[in-house]
Amino acid sequence: MHILTPCKFVNWLSRMAVLSLNIAVVVLCLASLCSYLVSTCNIHSGLQFYSCTKYSRVSYSQPYKCGFWYWQRCYRTKYTHSAHHTTCFKSCRVNGGWNSWQAWGAWSSCDRACGRGRRVRYGVRECNNPSPKNGGARCPGSHIRKNSGSCLLKHCPVNGAWSSWKAWAVWSSCDKTCGNGRRTRQRARVCNNPMPKYGGLPCRGSHIKRESGFCLRKHCPVNGSWSVYGPWGKFSECSKTCGAGAQSRYRHRTCNNPKPQYGGRNCTGPSIKSETSPCNTNPC
């Protein structure tokens, strides 16, 4: 029969206390591993912080009664476990994000020496808001943007060009009050298609075109004029058979060189010319 002495009872209580402490430490450890507070990923450092429990084990010597009748004092190594809450961290993936666009750069030179041209300028941004970390994706799109605009260093010379001819103006008055005369008319064009500018050349040629034509207000009076005399006709029969008679012959002219027209005067003078010659001059 085993007799439980007071010393044995005290030793048994000590063993039970250590066993209870170990069980409590294991339970606490499992609970802390299964539940901890996780923070969001820090985009600047690429670290994710979370609450965790750290454990430590400390050894110590535990005396106990040993030997015959438990009169001796012996020692054995024991361990105590402690747990404390702290903050742990781990790396996390951070995708890149664009920063704001920087101010536009200076304009480039105009691509034309004169007249309307084009020029460009550029703006940049950086993929640092945040920068990609730990295998995170780079920023989508381009880090450069382009802006173009119109430019004008100076105007190019513009040479003049004629417009279309305008309609003919009315005819001028006839230059003669009667008979065939001349009259004129004209039309104009303008050097505005385009007009010369910025040192351009003027239009070549005249801005006026003229044409002339015949005109007749009325016919002028034509005075009649004689034609030349025609040939002489034959002499007429002698007026006497003896004793110095006479005989005549004639020639004619016509008022048709020209004939009188449009109120002109007729020819003046006779239209017939006669000539007389003696005949039968022998005595009766």
Coordinates of C-alpha atoms in Angstrom, one line a residue:
M1 CA 0.0 0.0 0.0
H2 CA 1.4 3.4 -1.1
I3 CA 1.3 6.0 1.6
L4 CA 1.0 9.7 0.5
T5 CA 3.2 11.8 2.7
P6 CA 3.0 15.6 3.0
C7 CA 6.1 16.0 0.9
K8 CA 4.7 13.8 -1.9
F9 CA 1.4 15.8 -1.9
V10 CA 3.3 19.0 -2.3
N11 CA 5.3 17.6 -5.2
W12 CA 2.1 16.3 -6.9
L13 CA 0.5 19.8 -6.7
S14 CA 3.6 21.3 -8.3
R15 CA 3.4 18.9 -11.2
M16 CA -0.3 19.7 -11.8
A17 CA 0.4 23.4 -11.8
V18 CA 3.1 23.1 -14.5
L19 CA 0.9 20.8 -16.6
S20 CA -2.0 23.4 -16.4
L21 CA 0.4 26.1 -17.4
N22 CA 1.6 24.2 -20.5
I23 CA -2.0 23.5 -21.6
A24 CA -2.9 27.2 -21.3
V25 CA 0.1 28.2 -23.3
V26 CA -0.7 25.8 -26.2
V27 CA -4.4 27.0 -26.2
L28 CA -3.3 30.6 -26.3
C29 CA -0.8 29.9 -29.1
L30 CA -3.4 28.2 -31.3
A31 CA -5.9 31.0 -30.7
S32 CA -3.4 33.7 -31.7
L33 CA -2.4 31.9 -34.8
C34 CA -5.9 31.5 -36.0
S35 CA -7.0 35.1 -35.5
Y36 CA -5.0 38.3 -36.0
L37 CA -5.8 41.7 -37.3
V38 CA -4.4 42.3 -40.9
S39 CA -3.8 45.9 -42.1
T40 CA -4.1 47.1 -45.7
C41 CA -1.0 47.2 -47.9
N42 CA 1.1 50.4 -47.5
I43 CA 1.5 51.7 -51.0
H44 CA 4.6 53.7 -50.1
S45 CA 6.7 51.0 -48.4
G46 CA 5.2 47.9 -50.0
L47 CA 4.7 46.4 -46.5
Q48 CA 1.6 45.0 -44.9
F49 CA 1.4 45.2 -41.1
Y50 CA -0.7 42.9 -38.9
S51 CA -1.1 42.0 -35.3
C52 CA 0.6 38.8 -34.1
T53 CA 1.6 37.0 -30.9
K54 CA 5.2 36.1 -30.2
Y55 CA 6.1 33.4 -27.7
S56 CA 9.2 32.9 -25.5
R57 CA 10.3 29.9 -23.4
V58 CA 12.4 30.4 -20.2
S59 CA 14.1 27.5 -18.4
Y60 CA 14.4 27.3 -14.7
S61 CA 15.4 24.7 -12.1
Q62 CA 12.7 23.2 -10.0
P63 CA 13.7 21.6 -6.6
Y64 CA 12.0 18.5 -5.4
K65 CA 12.4 15.9 -2.7
C66 CA 14.2 12.7 -3.7
G67 CA 16.1 9.8 -2.1
F68 CA 15.2 7.5 0.7
W69 CA 12.2 8.8 2.5
Y70 CA 12.5 11.9 0.3
W71 CA 15.1 13.4 2.5
Q72 CA 17.3 14.7 -0.3
R73 CA 16.8 17.8 -2.3
C74 CA 17.1 17.3 -6.1
Y75 CA 16.7 19.8 -9.1
R76 CA 15.2 19.3 -12.6
T77 CA 14.9 21.8 -15.5
K78 CA 11.5 23.3 -16.2
Y79 CA 10.3 25.7 -18.7
T80 CA 7.9 28.6 -18.6
H81 CA 6.2 29.9 -21.7
S82 CA 5.2 33.5 -22.2
A83 CA 3.2 35.2 -25.0
H84 CA 3.0 38.9 -26.0
H85 CA 1.2 40.7 -28.7
T86 CA 3.2 42.8 -31.2
T87 CA 3.1 44.1 -34.8
C88 CA 4.5 42.0 -37.7
F89 CA 4.9 42.8 -41.4
K90 CA 5.3 41.1 -44.8
S91 CA 5.9 42.3 -48.3
C92 CA 2.8 43.1 -50.5
R93 CA 2.3 43.8 -54.2
V94 CA 1.8 47.5 -55.0
N95 CA 0.5 48.4 -58.5
G96 CA 1.9 51.6 -60.0
G97 CA -0.2 54.8 -60.2
W98 CA 0.3 57.9 -62.3
N99 CA 1.2 61.2 -60.7
S100 CA -0.3 64.5 -62.0
W101 CA 0.8 65.8 -65.4
Q102 CA 3.6 68.2 -65.1
A103 CA 3.4 71.7 -66.8
W104 CA 3.6 71.7 -70.5
G105 CA 7.0 72.1 -72.0
A106 CA 8.0 74.9 -74.4
W107 CA 6.5 75.0 -77.9
S108 CA 8.6 73.7 -80.7
S109 CA 9.6 75.8 -83.7
C110 CA 6.9 76.5 -86.3
D111 CA 7.1 74.0 -89.2
R112 CA 6.6 76.8 -91.8
A113 CA 8.7 79.9 -92.4
C114 CA 5.6 81.9 -93.5
G115 CA 1.9 81.3 -93.4
R116 CA 0.0 79.1 -91.0
G117 CA 1.9 76.2 -89.6
R118 CA 1.9 73.7 -86.7
R119 CA 3.9 73.5 -83.6
V120 CA 3.9 70.9 -80.7
R121 CA 4.7 70.7 -77.0
Y122 CA 4.9 67.8 -74.6
G123 CA 3.9 67.1 -71.1
V124 CA 5.2 64.3 -68.9
R125 CA 4.1 62.4 -65.8
E126 CA 5.8 59.9 -63.5
C127 CA 4.6 56.4 -62.4
N128 CA 5.3 57.2 -58.7
N129 CA 2.0 57.6 -57.1
P130 CA 2.8 55.0 -56.0
S131 CA 5.7 53.3 -57.7
P132 CA 5.2 49.7 -58.5
K133 CA 6.7 47.4 -55.9
N134 CA 7.1 43.7 -55.2
G135 CA 5.9 42.6 -58.7
G136 CA 3.1 45.1 -58.9
A137 CA 1.8 46.2 -62.4
R138 CA 3.3 49.2 -64.1
C139 CA 1.1 52.2 -64.9
P140 CA -1.0 51.8 -68.0
G141 CA -0.7 54.2 -70.9
S142 CA 2.1 56.6 -71.8
H143 CA 4.1 58.9 -69.7
I144 CA 4.1 61.5 -72.5
R145 CA 1.3 63.5 -73.9
K146 CA 1.4 65.7 -77.0
N147 CA -0.4 69.0 -77.8
S148 CA -0.3 70.7 -81.2
G149 CA -1.4 74.2 -82.1
S150 CA -1.3 76.6 -85.0
C151 CA 1.5 79.1 -85.5
L152 CA 2.3 82.1 -87.7
L153 CA 5.8 83.5 -88.0
K154 CA 4.8 85.9 -90.7
H155 CA 2.4 86.1 -93.6
C156 CA 3.5 84.7 -97.0
P157 CA 3.5 87.1 -99.9
V158 CA 0.2 86.8 -101.8
N159 CA 0.3 87.6 -105.5
G160 CA -2.7 89.4 -107.0
A161 CA -5.0 87.6 -109.4
W162 CA -7.8 89.0 -111.6
S163 CA -11.4 88.5 -111.0
S164 CA -13.8 87.6 -113.9
W165 CA -14.6 90.3 -116.4
K166 CA -17.7 92.3 -115.5
A167 CA -20.5 92.8 -117.9
W168 CA -20.0 95.2 -120.9
A169 CA -21.0 98.8 -120.2
V170 CA -23.4 100.6 -122.5
W171 CA -22.1 101.8 -125.9
S172 CA -20.7 105.3 -126.1
S173 CA -22.3 108.0 -128.4
C174 CA -21.6 107.7 -132.1
D175 CA -18.6 109.9 -133.0
K176 CA -20.5 111.2 -136.1
T177 CA -23.9 112.9 -136.3
C178 CA -24.6 111.4 -139.6
G179 CA -23.1 108.7 -141.7
N180 CA -21.0 105.8 -140.6
G181 CA -19.2 106.4 -137.4
R182 CA -17.5 104.6 -134.5
R183 CA -18.6 103.9 -131.0
T184 CA -16.9 102.1 -128.1
R185 CA -17.8 100.2 -125.0
Q186 CA -15.7 98.7 -122.1
R187 CA -15.8 96.3 -119.3
A188 CA -13.5 96.0 -116.2
R189 CA -12.1 93.5 -113.8
V190 CA -10.6 93.8 -110.3
C191 CA -7.3 92.6 -108.9
N192 CA -8.9 91.0 -105.9
N193 CA -8.9 87.2 -106.5
P194 CA -6.9 87.5 -104.3
M195 CA -5.7 91.1 -104.0
P196 CA -1.9 91.4 -103.5
K197 CA -0.8 91.4 -99.9
Y198 CA 2.3 91.1 -97.8
G199 CA 4.6 92.1 -100.6
G200 CA 3.0 90.0 -103.3
L201 CA 3.1 91.0 -107.0
P202 CA 0.2 93.0 -108.5
C203 CA -1.9 91.6 -111.3
R204 CA -0.4 91.8 -114.8
G205 CA -2.2 93.5 -117.7
S206 CA -4.9 96.1 -117.9
H207 CA -8.0 96.1 -115.7
I208 CA -10.1 97.5 -118.7
K209 CA -11.0 95.9 -122.0
R210 CA -12.4 98.0 -124.8
E211 CA -14.1 97.2 -128.1
S212 CA -15.3 99.4 -130.9
G213 CA -18.1 99.1 -133.5
F214 CA -19.8 100.8 -136.4
C215 CA -22.6 103.2 -135.8
L216 CA -25.1 105.2 -137.9
R217 CA -27.3 107.8 -136.3
K218 CA -28.7 108.8 -139.7
H219 CA -27.5 109.1 -143.3
C220 CA -25.8 112.3 -144.3
P221 CA -27.4 114.2 -147.3
V222 CA -25.8 113.3 -150.6
N223 CA -25.7 116.1 -153.2
G224 CA -26.1 115.0 -156.8
S225 CA -23.1 115.2 -159.2
W226 CA -23.0 114.8 -162.9
S227 CA -21.5 111.9 -164.6
V228 CA -19.2 112.5 -167.6
Y229 CA -20.9 113.3 -170.9
G230 CA -21.6 110.4 -173.1
P231 CA -20.5 110.1 -176.7
W232 CA -21.9 112.5 -179.3
G233 CA -24.9 111.3 -181.2
K234 CA -25.4 111.5 -184.9
F235 CA -26.0 114.9 -186.6
S236 CA -29.6 115.6 -187.4
E237 CA -30.7 116.2 -191.0
C238 CA -29.6 119.5 -192.5
S239 CA -32.2 122.3 -192.0
K240 CA -31.9 123.4 -195.7
T241 CA -31.2 121.5 -198.9
C242 CA -29.2 124.5 -200.2
G243 CA -28.2 127.9 -199.3
A244 CA -26.2 127.2 -196.0
G245 CA -28.3 125.2 -193.7
A246 CA -27.5 123.8 -190.2
Q247 CA -27.5 120.5 -188.4
S248 CA -27.1 119.5 -184.7
R249 CA -25.9 116.7 -182.6
Y250 CA -26.2 116.0 -178.8
R251 CA -24.6 114.2 -176.0
H252 CA -26.0 113.5 -172.5
R253 CA -24.8 113.2 -168.9
T254 CA -26.6 111.8 -165.8
C255 CA -26.9 113.2 -162.3
N256 CA -25.8 109.9 -160.7
N257 CA -22.2 110.4 -159.7
P258 CA -23.6 110.2 -157.1
K259 CA -27.3 110.7 -157.4
P260 CA -28.8 113.0 -154.8
Q261 CA -30.0 111.1 -151.6
Y262 CA -31.2 111.8 -148.1
G263 CA -32.2 115.3 -148.9
G264 CA -29.1 116.2 -150.9
R265 CA -29.2 118.8 -153.7
N266 CA -29.8 117.9 -157.3
C267 CA -27.2 118.5 -160.0
T268 CA -27.1 122.1 -161.4
G269 CA -26.8 122.9 -165.1
P270 CA -28.1 121.1 -168.3
S271 CA -27.9 117.5 -168.7
I272 CA -27.6 117.8 -172.5
K273 CA -24.9 119.4 -174.6
S274 CA -25.5 120.3 -178.2
E275 CA -23.3 121.1 -181.1
T276 CA -24.4 122.8 -184.4
S277 CA -22.6 122.5 -187.7
P278 CA -23.3 124.2 -191.1
C279 CA -24.5 122.0 -193.9
N280 CA -25.6 122.3 -197.6
T281 CA -23.7 125.5 -198.0
N282 CA -24.0 125.3 -201.8
P283 CA -26.2 128.1 -203.3
C284 CA -29.7 127.5 -204.4

